[in-house]
Amino acid sequence: MAEAGGVMASQPGEAPRGRPQDRPWNPPSRGIDQALRDGQRLRFEVPPERADPAEERLHRKQRLAATFRLFARYNLSSGIAGHVTVRDPELTDHFWVNPQGVNFCHIRVSDLLLVDDGGRVVEGSGALNEAAYAIHAAIHRAHPGVNAAAHTHSFYGKAWSTTGRLLDPISQDACMFHDDHGLFDDYGGVVLDQTEGDRIAAALGGRKALILQNHGLLTAGRSIEATAFWYLALERAAHGQIVAEALGKPRIIPAEVAAQTARMVGSEAVAWMCFQPEWDMLVQQEPDFLL
């Protein structure tokens, strides 16, 4: 086995071999470690908010910036359309959002805008997307338990939305949204009117997701991590059903089985956990988003 700097090289996943006093081994910090107990077992619960509002704010902003990088990687952006928000933990009628016209792949923590309930940018520099304010302000106002919401003009989400149908439980992953997504079938053009934002918020209800007919997809949740992963999963579910129906008539999972599966894979804790490997990837490959 080769040596490097006086320390024996190790296999992937092993601690470096050599004199411990020369190179102490600290296991890498992974997002999923926050959900572990007894060394190996998962808790299956979303970690509580941080007691210090400043720490919680930074946590949310970092995950929000990471969300845009993920969405860019998965081709979920479209021109200047698309927006994701997270509620401020202290100024709870304010939310953080991306500036309009900045590509998702470039967004950093320092680029985010803080917007108040009246649509005024109170922190940050950049243009506010009026549709982002109309939709997200209404959702955050109507649903105090929702801390994050995501909406972009993703390709398969747009395509599926033209059917005016909910997604079917045709796979285990699709069951994540069984009986937990709705349809807003009152498309009235670009959402600039606050009353339309209110109607979207009402259609969302207490669900995790909404199909905006002739428009696209929307997800919402208590954590930005779960909200982001649900958006990825909803886009994939739409893609999956489009492909399945092109092949023929998909077999629907029986309602009882779909409901049981939804209870296992559809929780916020599972979505929060699924976000963690994506977070780790971005921290390794695109750390500038943290600036």
Coordinates of N, CA and C in Angstrom, one line a residue, residues 41-252:
R41 N -29.2 3.6 13.8 CA -30.7 3.7 13.5 C -31.1 5.1 13.3
L42 N -32.1 5.2 12.4 CA -32.7 6.5 12.0 C -33.9 6.8 13.0
R43 N -34.0 8.1 13.4 CA -35.1 8.5 14.3 C -36.4 8.7 13.6
F44 N -36.4 9.0 12.3 CA -37.6 9.2 11.5 C -38.4 10.4 12.1
E45 N -37.7 11.5 12.4 CA -38.4 12.7 12.8 C -37.5 13.9 12.3
V46 N -38.1 15.0 12.1 CA -37.4 16.2 11.6 C -36.8 16.8 12.9
P47 N -35.5 17.1 12.8 CA -34.8 17.8 14.0 C -35.6 19.0 14.4
P48 N -35.6 19.4 15.7 CA -36.2 20.6 16.1 C -35.5 21.8 15.6
E49 N -36.2 23.0 15.6 CA -35.5 24.2 15.2 C -34.5 24.6 16.3
R50 N -33.5 25.4 15.9 CA -32.5 25.8 16.8 C -33.0 26.9 17.7
A51 N -32.6 26.9 18.9 CA -33.1 27.9 19.9 C -32.7 29.3 19.5
D52 N -31.6 29.5 18.9 CA -31.1 30.8 18.6 C -31.7 31.2 17.2
P53 N -32.5 32.2 17.1 CA -33.1 32.6 15.8 C -32.1 32.8 14.7
A54 N -31.0 33.4 15.1 CA -29.9 33.7 14.1 C -29.4 32.4 13.5
E55 N -29.2 31.4 14.3 CA -28.7 30.1 13.8 C -29.7 29.4 13.0
E56 N -31.0 29.5 13.4 CA -32.1 28.9 12.6 C -32.2 29.6 11.2
R57 N -32.1 30.9 11.3 CA -32.2 31.7 10.0 C -31.1 31.3 9.1
L58 N -29.9 31.2 9.5 CA -28.8 30.8 8.7 C -29.0 29.4 8.1
H59 N -29.4 28.5 9.0 CA -29.7 27.1 8.5 C -30.7 27.1 7.4
R60 N -31.8 27.9 7.5 CA -32.8 27.9 6.5 C -32.3 28.5 5.2
K61 N -31.6 29.6 5.3 CA -31.1 30.3 4.2 C -30.1 29.4 3.4
Q62 N -29.2 28.7 4.1 CA -28.3 27.8 3.5 C -29.0 26.7 2.7
R63 N -30.0 26.1 3.3 CA -30.8 25.0 2.7 C -31.6 25.6 1.5
L64 N -32.0 26.8 1.6 CA -32.8 27.4 0.5 C -31.8 27.6 -0.7
A65 N -30.6 28.2 -0.4 CA -29.7 28.3 -1.5 C -29.3 27.0 -2.1
A66 N -29.1 26.0 -1.3 CA -28.9 24.6 -1.8 C -30.0 24.1 -2.7
T67 N -31.2 24.4 -2.3 CA -32.4 24.0 -3.1 C -32.3 24.5 -4.6
F68 N -31.9 25.8 -4.7 CA -31.8 26.3 -6.1 C -30.7 25.6 -6.9
R69 N -29.6 25.3 -6.2 CA -28.5 24.6 -6.9 C -29.0 23.2 -7.3
L70 N -29.7 22.5 -6.4 CA -30.3 21.2 -6.8 C -31.2 21.3 -8.0
F71 N -32.1 22.3 -7.9 CA -33.1 22.5 -9.0 C -32.4 22.8 -10.3
A72 N -31.3 23.5 -10.3 CA -30.5 23.8 -11.5 C -29.9 22.4 -12.0
R73 N -29.4 21.6 -11.1 CA -28.8 20.3 -11.5 C -29.8 19.4 -12.2
Y74 N -31.0 19.5 -11.7 CA -32.1 18.6 -12.3 C -32.9 19.3 -13.3
N75 N -32.4 20.4 -13.8 CA -33.1 21.1 -15.0 C -34.6 21.5 -14.6
L76 N -34.8 22.1 -13.5 CA -36.1 22.4 -13.0 C -36.4 23.9 -13.2
S77 N -35.4 24.7 -13.7 CA -35.6 26.1 -13.9 C -36.0 26.4 -15.3
S78 N -36.6 27.6 -15.5 CA -37.0 28.0 -16.9 C -36.9 29.5 -17.0
G79 N -35.9 30.0 -17.6 CA -35.8 31.5 -17.7 C -35.8 32.2 -16.4
I80 N -36.7 33.2 -16.3 CA -36.8 34.0 -15.1 C -37.9 33.5 -14.2
A81 N -38.6 32.4 -14.6 CA -39.7 31.8 -13.8 C -39.1 30.9 -12.7
G82 N -39.9 30.7 -11.7 CA -39.6 29.8 -10.6 C -39.1 30.5 -9.4
H83 N -39.6 30.0 -8.3 CA -39.3 30.6 -7.0 C -39.5 29.6 -5.8
V84 N -38.7 29.7 -4.8 CA -38.8 28.9 -3.6 C -38.6 29.9 -2.5
T85 N -39.4 29.7 -1.4 CA -39.4 30.6 -0.3 C -39.2 29.8 1.0
V86 N -38.7 30.4 2.0 CA -38.7 29.9 3.4 C -39.0 31.0 4.4
R87 N -39.8 30.7 5.3 CA -40.3 31.7 6.3 C -39.1 32.1 7.2
D88 N -39.0 33.4 7.6 CA -38.0 33.8 8.5 C -38.4 33.3 9.9
P89 N -37.5 32.7 10.7 CA -37.9 32.1 12.0 C -38.3 33.2 13.1
E90 N -37.9 34.4 12.9 CA -38.1 35.4 13.9 C -39.2 36.4 13.4
L91 N -39.0 36.9 12.2 CA -40.0 37.8 11.5 C -41.0 36.8 10.7
T92 N -41.9 36.2 11.4 CA -42.6 35.1 10.8 C -43.6 35.5 9.7
D93 N -43.8 36.8 9.5 CA -44.6 37.3 8.3 C -43.7 37.7 7.2
H94 N -42.4 37.4 7.3 CA -41.4 37.7 6.2 C -40.9 36.3 5.7
F95 N -40.5 36.4 4.4 CA -39.9 35.1 3.9 C -38.7 35.5 3.0
W96 N -37.8 34.5 2.9 CA -36.6 34.6 2.0 C -36.9 34.0 0.7
V97 N -36.4 34.6 -0.4 CA -36.7 34.2 -1.7 C -35.6 34.5 -2.7
N98 N -35.5 33.9 -3.8 CA -34.5 34.2 -4.8 C -34.8 35.4 -5.6
P99 N -33.8 36.2 -5.9 CA -34.0 37.4 -6.8 C -34.3 36.9 -8.2
Q100 N -35.2 37.7 -8.8 CA -35.6 37.3 -10.2 C -34.4 37.6 -11.2
G101 N -34.3 36.7 -12.1 CA -33.3 36.9 -13.2 C -31.9 36.3 -12.9
V102 N -31.7 35.7 -11.7 CA -30.5 35.1 -11.4 C -30.6 33.6 -11.6
N103 N -29.8 33.0 -12.4 CA -29.9 31.6 -12.7 C -29.7 30.8 -11.4
F104 N -30.5 29.7 -11.3 CA -30.5 28.9 -10.0 C -29.1 28.4 -9.7
C105 N -28.3 28.1 -10.8 CA -27.0 27.5 -10.6 C -26.0 28.5 -10.0
H106 N -26.4 29.8 -9.9 CA -25.5 30.8 -9.4 C -25.9 31.3 -8.0
I107 N -27.0 30.9 -7.5 CA -27.5 31.5 -6.3 C -26.7 31.1 -5.1
R108 N -26.4 32.1 -4.2 CA -25.7 31.9 -3.0 C -26.6 32.4 -1.8
V109 N -26.2 32.1 -0.6 CA -26.9 32.6 0.5 C -27.0 34.1 0.5
S110 N -26.0 34.8 0.1 CA -25.9 36.3 0.2 C -26.8 36.9 -0.9
D111 N -27.3 36.1 -1.9 CA -28.2 36.6 -2.9 C -29.6 36.7 -2.5
L112 N -30.0 36.0 -1.5 CA -31.4 35.8 -1.1 C -32.0 37.2 -0.6
L113 N -33.3 37.3 -0.9 CA -34.0 38.5 -0.5 C -35.0 38.2 0.6
L114 N -35.1 39.2 1.6 CA -36.0 39.1 2.7 C -37.2 40.0 2.3
V115 N -38.4 39.4 2.2 CA -39.6 40.1 1.8 C -40.6 40.2 2.9
D116 N -41.2 41.3 3.1 CA -42.2 41.4 4.2 C -43.6 41.1 3.6
D117 N -44.6 41.1 4.5 CA -46.0 40.7 4.1 C -46.6 41.7 3.0
G118 N -46.0 42.9 2.9 CA -46.5 43.9 2.0 C -45.8 43.8 0.6
G119 N -44.9 42.9 0.5 CA -44.1 42.8 -0.8 C -42.9 43.7 -0.9
R120 N -42.5 44.2 0.2 CA -41.3 45.1 0.2 C -40.0 44.3 0.5
V121 N -39.0 44.5 -0.3 CA -37.7 43.8 0.0 C -37.0 44.6 1.1
V122 N -36.8 44.0 2.2 CA -36.2 44.7 3.4 C -34.8 44.3 3.6
E123 N -34.3 43.3 2.9 CA -32.9 42.9 3.0 C -32.5 42.2 1.7
G124 N -31.3 42.5 1.2 CA -30.9 41.9 0.0 C -31.0 42.9 -1.2
S125 N -30.4 42.6 -2.3 CA -30.4 43.4 -3.5 C -30.8 42.6 -4.7
G126 N -31.8 43.1 -5.4 CA -32.3 42.4 -6.6 C -33.7 42.6 -6.8
A127 N -34.2 42.1 -7.9 CA -35.7 42.3 -8.2 C -36.5 41.2 -7.6
L128 N -37.7 41.5 -7.1 CA -38.6 40.5 -6.6 C -39.6 40.1 -7.7
N129 N -39.7 38.8 -7.9 CA -40.7 38.3 -8.9 C -42.1 38.5 -8.3
E130 N -42.9 39.3 -9.0 CA -44.2 39.6 -8.5 C -45.1 38.4 -8.3
A131 N -44.9 37.4 -9.2 CA -45.7 36.2 -9.1 C -45.3 35.4 -7.8
A132 N -44.0 35.5 -7.5 CA -43.5 34.8 -6.3 C -44.1 35.4 -5.1
Y133 N -44.2 36.7 -5.0 CA -44.9 37.4 -3.9 C -46.4 37.0 -3.9
A134 N -47.1 37.1 -5.0 CA -48.5 36.8 -5.0 C -48.8 35.4 -4.5
I135 N -48.0 34.4 -4.9 CA -48.3 33.0 -4.6 C -47.8 32.7 -3.1
H136 N -46.5 33.1 -2.9 CA -45.9 32.6 -1.6 C -46.4 33.4 -0.4
A137 N -46.7 34.7 -0.6 CA -47.2 35.5 0.5 C -48.5 34.9 1.0
A138 N -49.4 34.5 0.0 CA -50.7 34.0 0.3 C -50.6 32.6 1.0
I139 N -49.6 31.8 0.6 CA -49.4 30.5 1.2 C -48.9 30.6 2.6
H140 N -47.9 31.5 2.8 CA -47.4 31.6 4.2 C -48.4 32.3 5.1
R141 N -49.2 33.1 4.6 CA -50.2 33.8 5.4 C -51.3 32.8 5.8
A142 N -51.8 32.0 4.8 CA -52.9 31.1 5.1 C -52.5 29.9 5.9
H143 N -51.3 29.5 5.8 CA -50.8 28.2 6.5 C -49.7 28.5 7.4
P144 N -49.9 28.8 8.6 CA -48.9 29.1 9.6 C -47.9 28.0 9.8
G145 N -48.3 26.7 9.6 CA -47.4 25.6 9.8 C -46.5 25.3 8.6
V146 N -46.8 26.1 7.5 CA -45.9 25.9 6.3 C -44.8 26.9 6.4
N147 N -43.6 26.4 6.4 CA -42.4 27.3 6.4 C -41.7 27.5 5.1
A148 N -42.0 26.6 4.1 CA -41.4 26.7 2.8 C -42.4 26.3 1.7
A149 N -42.1 26.8 0.6 CA -43.0 26.5 -0.6 C -42.1 26.6 -1.8
A150 N -42.3 25.7 -2.8 CA -41.5 25.7 -4.0 C -42.4 25.6 -5.2
H151 N -42.1 26.4 -6.3 CA -42.8 26.3 -7.5 C -41.8 26.7 -8.6
T152 N -41.7 25.9 -9.6 CA -40.9 26.2 -10.8 C -41.7 25.7 -12.0
H153 N -41.2 26.1 -13.2 CA -41.9 25.6 -14.5 C -41.1 24.4 -15.0
S154 N -41.1 23.4 -14.2 CA -40.3 22.2 -14.6 C -41.0 21.5 -15.8
F155 N -40.3 20.8 -16.7 CA -40.8 20.3 -17.9 C -41.9 19.3 -17.8
Y156 N -41.7 18.2 -17.0 CA -42.7 17.2 -16.9 C -43.9 17.7 -16.0
G157 N -43.6 18.5 -15.0 CA -44.7 19.1 -14.3 C -45.6 19.9 -15.1
K158 N -45.0 20.7 -16.0 CA -45.9 21.5 -16.9 C -46.7 20.6 -17.8
A159 N -46.0 19.6 -18.4 CA -46.7 18.7 -19.3 C -47.8 18.0 -18.6
W160 N -47.6 17.4 -17.4 CA -48.6 16.7 -16.7 C -49.8 17.6 -16.3
S161 N -49.5 18.9 -16.0 CA -50.5 19.8 -15.5 C -51.6 20.1 -16.6
T162 N -51.2 19.9 -17.9 CA -52.2 20.1 -18.9 C -53.3 19.1 -18.9
T163 N -53.1 17.9 -18.3 CA -54.2 16.9 -18.2 C -55.3 17.3 -17.3
G164 N -55.0 18.2 -16.3 CA -56.0 18.5 -15.3 C -56.3 17.3 -14.4
R165 N -55.4 16.4 -14.2 CA -55.6 15.2 -13.4 C -54.6 15.1 -12.3
L166 N -55.0 14.5 -11.2 CA -54.0 14.1 -10.2 C -53.2 13.0 -10.6
L167 N -52.1 12.8 -10.0 CA -51.2 11.6 -10.3 C -51.7 10.4 -9.6
D168 N -51.5 9.3 -10.2 CA -52.0 8.0 -9.7 C -50.9 7.3 -8.9
P169 N -51.2 6.4 -8.0 CA -50.2 5.6 -7.2 C -49.8 4.4 -8.1
I170 N -48.9 4.7 -9.0 CA -48.5 3.6 -9.9 C -47.1 3.0 -9.5
S171 N -46.5 3.6 -8.5 CA -45.2 3.1 -8.1 C -45.1 3.4 -6.6
Q172 N -44.1 2.8 -5.9 CA -43.9 3.1 -4.5 C -43.6 4.6 -4.3
D173 N -42.7 5.1 -5.1 CA -42.4 6.6 -5.0 C -43.6 7.5 -5.2
A174 N -44.4 7.1 -6.2 CA -45.6 7.9 -6.5 C -46.6 7.9 -5.3
C175 N -46.5 6.8 -4.5 CA -47.4 6.8 -3.3 C -47.1 7.8 -2.3
M176 N -46.0 8.5 -2.4 CA -45.6 9.6 -1.5 C -46.7 10.6 -1.6
F177 N -47.4 10.8 -2.7 CA -48.4 11.8 -2.9 C -49.8 11.3 -2.9
H178 N -50.0 10.0 -2.5 CA -51.3 9.4 -2.5 C -52.2 10.1 -1.5
D179 N -53.3 10.7 -2.0 CA -54.3 11.4 -1.1 C -53.6 12.6 -0.4
D180 N -52.5 13.1 -1.0 CA -51.9 14.2 -0.3 C -51.4 15.3 -1.4
H181 N -52.1 15.4 -2.5 CA -51.8 16.5 -3.4 C -53.2 16.8 -4.1
G182 N -53.3 18.1 -4.4 CA -54.5 18.6 -5.0 C -54.3 19.2 -6.4
L183 N -55.4 19.7 -6.9 CA -55.4 20.3 -8.2 C -56.0 21.7 -8.2
F184 N -55.3 22.7 -8.7 CA -55.8 24.0 -8.9 C -56.2 24.2 -10.4
D185 N -57.5 24.1 -10.7 CA -57.9 24.0 -12.1 C -58.5 25.3 -12.6
D186 N -58.0 26.5 -12.0 CA -58.6 27.8 -12.4 C -57.5 28.7 -12.9
Y187 N -56.8 28.2 -14.0 CA -55.7 29.0 -14.5 C -56.2 30.3 -15.1
G188 N -55.6 31.4 -14.7 CA -56.0 32.7 -15.2 C -54.9 33.6 -15.7
G189 N -53.8 32.9 -16.2 CA -52.7 33.7 -16.7 C -51.6 33.8 -15.6
V190 N -50.6 34.6 -15.9 CA -49.5 34.8 -14.9 C -50.1 35.3 -13.6
V191 N -49.7 34.7 -12.5 CA -50.2 35.1 -11.2 C -49.6 36.4 -10.7
L192 N -50.3 37.4 -10.9 CA -49.9 38.7 -10.3 C -50.9 39.3 -9.4
D193 N -52.1 38.7 -9.4 CA -53.2 39.2 -8.6 C -53.2 38.4 -7.2
Q194 N -53.2 39.2 -6.1 CA -53.2 38.5 -4.8 C -54.4 37.6 -4.6
T195 N -55.5 37.9 -5.2 CA -56.7 37.1 -5.0 C -56.5 35.7 -5.6
E196 N -55.7 35.6 -6.7 CA -55.4 34.3 -7.3 C -54.4 33.6 -6.4
G197 N -53.5 34.3 -5.8 CA -52.6 33.7 -4.8 C -53.4 33.1 -3.7
D198 N -54.4 33.8 -3.2 CA -55.3 33.3 -2.1 C -56.0 32.0 -2.6
R199 N -56.4 32.0 -3.8 CA -57.1 30.8 -4.3 C -56.2 29.6 -4.4
I200 N -55.0 29.8 -4.8 CA -54.0 28.8 -4.8 C -53.7 28.2 -3.4
A201 N -53.6 29.2 -2.4 CA -53.3 28.8 -1.0 C -54.5 28.0 -0.5
A202 N -55.7 28.3 -0.9 CA -56.9 27.6 -0.4 C -56.9 26.2 -1.1
A203 N -56.6 26.1 -2.3 CA -56.6 24.8 -3.0 C -55.5 23.9 -2.4
L204 N -54.4 24.4 -2.0 CA -53.4 23.6 -1.3 C -53.9 23.0 -0.1
G205 N -54.6 23.7 0.7 CA -55.2 23.2 2.0 C -54.1 22.7 2.9
G206 N -54.2 21.5 3.5 CA -53.2 21.0 4.3 C -52.3 20.0 3.6
R207 N -52.3 20.0 2.3 CA -51.6 19.0 1.5 C -50.1 19.4 1.3
K208 N -49.3 18.4 0.9 CA -47.9 18.7 0.6 C -47.6 19.2 -0.8
A209 N -48.6 19.1 -1.7 CA -48.3 19.4 -3.1 C -49.6 19.8 -3.8
L210 N -49.4 20.5 -4.9 CA -50.5 21.0 -5.7 C -50.1 21.0 -7.2
I211 N -51.0 20.5 -8.0 CA -50.8 20.6 -9.5 C -51.5 21.8 -10.0
L212 N -50.8 22.8 -10.5 CA -51.4 24.0 -11.1 C -51.7 23.8 -12.5
Q213 N -53.0 23.6 -12.9 CA -53.4 23.2 -14.2 C -52.9 24.2 -15.2
N214 N -52.3 23.7 -16.3 CA -51.7 24.5 -17.4 C -50.6 25.4 -16.9
H215 N -49.9 25.0 -15.8 CA -49.0 25.9 -15.2 C -47.7 25.1 -14.7
G216 N -48.0 24.2 -13.8 CA -46.8 23.4 -13.2 C -47.1 22.9 -11.8
L217 N -46.1 22.7 -11.0 CA -46.2 22.0 -9.8 C -45.8 23.0 -8.6
L218 N -46.3 22.6 -7.4 CA -46.0 23.4 -6.2 C -46.0 22.4 -5.0
T219 N -45.0 22.6 -4.2 CA -44.9 21.8 -2.9 C -44.7 22.7 -1.8
A220 N -45.1 22.3 -0.6 CA -45.0 23.1 0.6 C -44.9 22.2 1.8
G221 N -44.1 22.7 2.9 CA -43.9 21.9 4.0 C -43.4 22.7 5.2
R222 N -43.2 22.0 6.3 CA -42.7 22.6 7.5 C -41.2 22.9 7.4
S223 N -40.5 22.1 6.6 CA -39.0 22.4 6.5 C -38.7 22.6 5.0
I224 N -37.7 23.4 4.8 CA -37.2 23.6 3.4 C -36.7 22.4 2.8
E225 N -36.1 21.5 3.6 CA -35.5 20.3 3.1 C -36.6 19.4 2.5
A226 N -37.6 19.2 3.3 CA -38.7 18.3 2.8 C -39.4 18.9 1.6
T227 N -39.6 20.2 1.6 CA -40.3 20.9 0.5 C -39.5 20.7 -0.8
A228 N -38.2 20.9 -0.7 CA -37.3 20.7 -1.9 C -37.4 19.3 -2.4
F229 N -37.2 18.3 -1.5 CA -37.2 16.9 -2.0 C -38.6 16.5 -2.6
W230 N -39.7 17.0 -1.9 CA -41.0 16.7 -2.5 C -41.1 17.2 -3.9
Y231 N -40.5 18.4 -4.1 CA -40.6 18.9 -5.5 C -39.9 18.0 -6.5
L232 N -38.7 17.6 -6.1 CA -38.0 16.7 -7.0 C -38.8 15.4 -7.2
A233 N -39.4 14.9 -6.1 CA -40.1 13.6 -6.2 C -41.4 13.8 -7.0
L234 N -42.1 14.9 -6.9 CA -43.3 15.2 -7.7 C -43.0 15.3 -9.2
E235 N -41.9 16.0 -9.5 CA -41.5 16.1 -10.9 C -41.2 14.7 -11.5
R236 N -40.6 13.9 -10.7 CA -40.2 12.5 -11.1 C -41.5 11.7 -11.3
A237 N -42.4 11.9 -10.4 CA -43.7 11.1 -10.4 C -44.5 11.5 -11.7
A238 N -44.5 12.8 -12.0 CA -45.1 13.2 -13.3 C -44.4 12.6 -14.5
H239 N -43.1 12.6 -14.5 CA -42.3 12.0 -15.6 C -42.7 10.6 -15.7
G240 N -42.7 9.9 -14.5 CA -42.9 8.5 -14.5 C -44.3 8.1 -15.1
Q241 N -45.3 8.9 -14.7 CA -46.7 8.5 -15.2 C -46.8 8.9 -16.7
I242 N -46.1 9.9 -17.2 CA -46.2 10.2 -18.6 C -45.5 9.1 -19.4
V243 N -44.4 8.6 -18.9 CA -43.7 7.5 -19.6 C -44.6 6.2 -19.5
A244 N -45.1 5.9 -18.3 CA -45.9 4.7 -18.2 C -47.2 4.7 -19.1
E245 N -47.8 5.9 -19.2 CA -49.0 5.9 -20.0 C -48.7 5.9 -21.5
A246 N -47.4 6.3 -21.9 CA -47.0 6.1 -23.2 C -46.8 4.7 -23.6
L247 N -46.4 3.9 -22.6 CA -46.2 2.4 -22.8 C -47.5 1.6 -22.9
G248 N -48.5 2.2 -22.2 CA -49.8 1.4 -22.1 C -50.6 2.0 -21.0
K249 N -51.4 1.1 -20.4 CA -52.3 1.5 -19.3 C -51.6 1.0 -18.0
P250 N -51.1 1.9 -17.2 CA -50.4 1.5 -15.9 C -51.4 0.8 -15.0
R251 N -50.8 -0.1 -14.2 CA -51.6 -0.8 -13.2 C -51.6 0.1 -11.9
I252 N -52.7 0.4 -11.4 CA -52.8 1.3 -10.2 C -52.6 0.4 -8.9

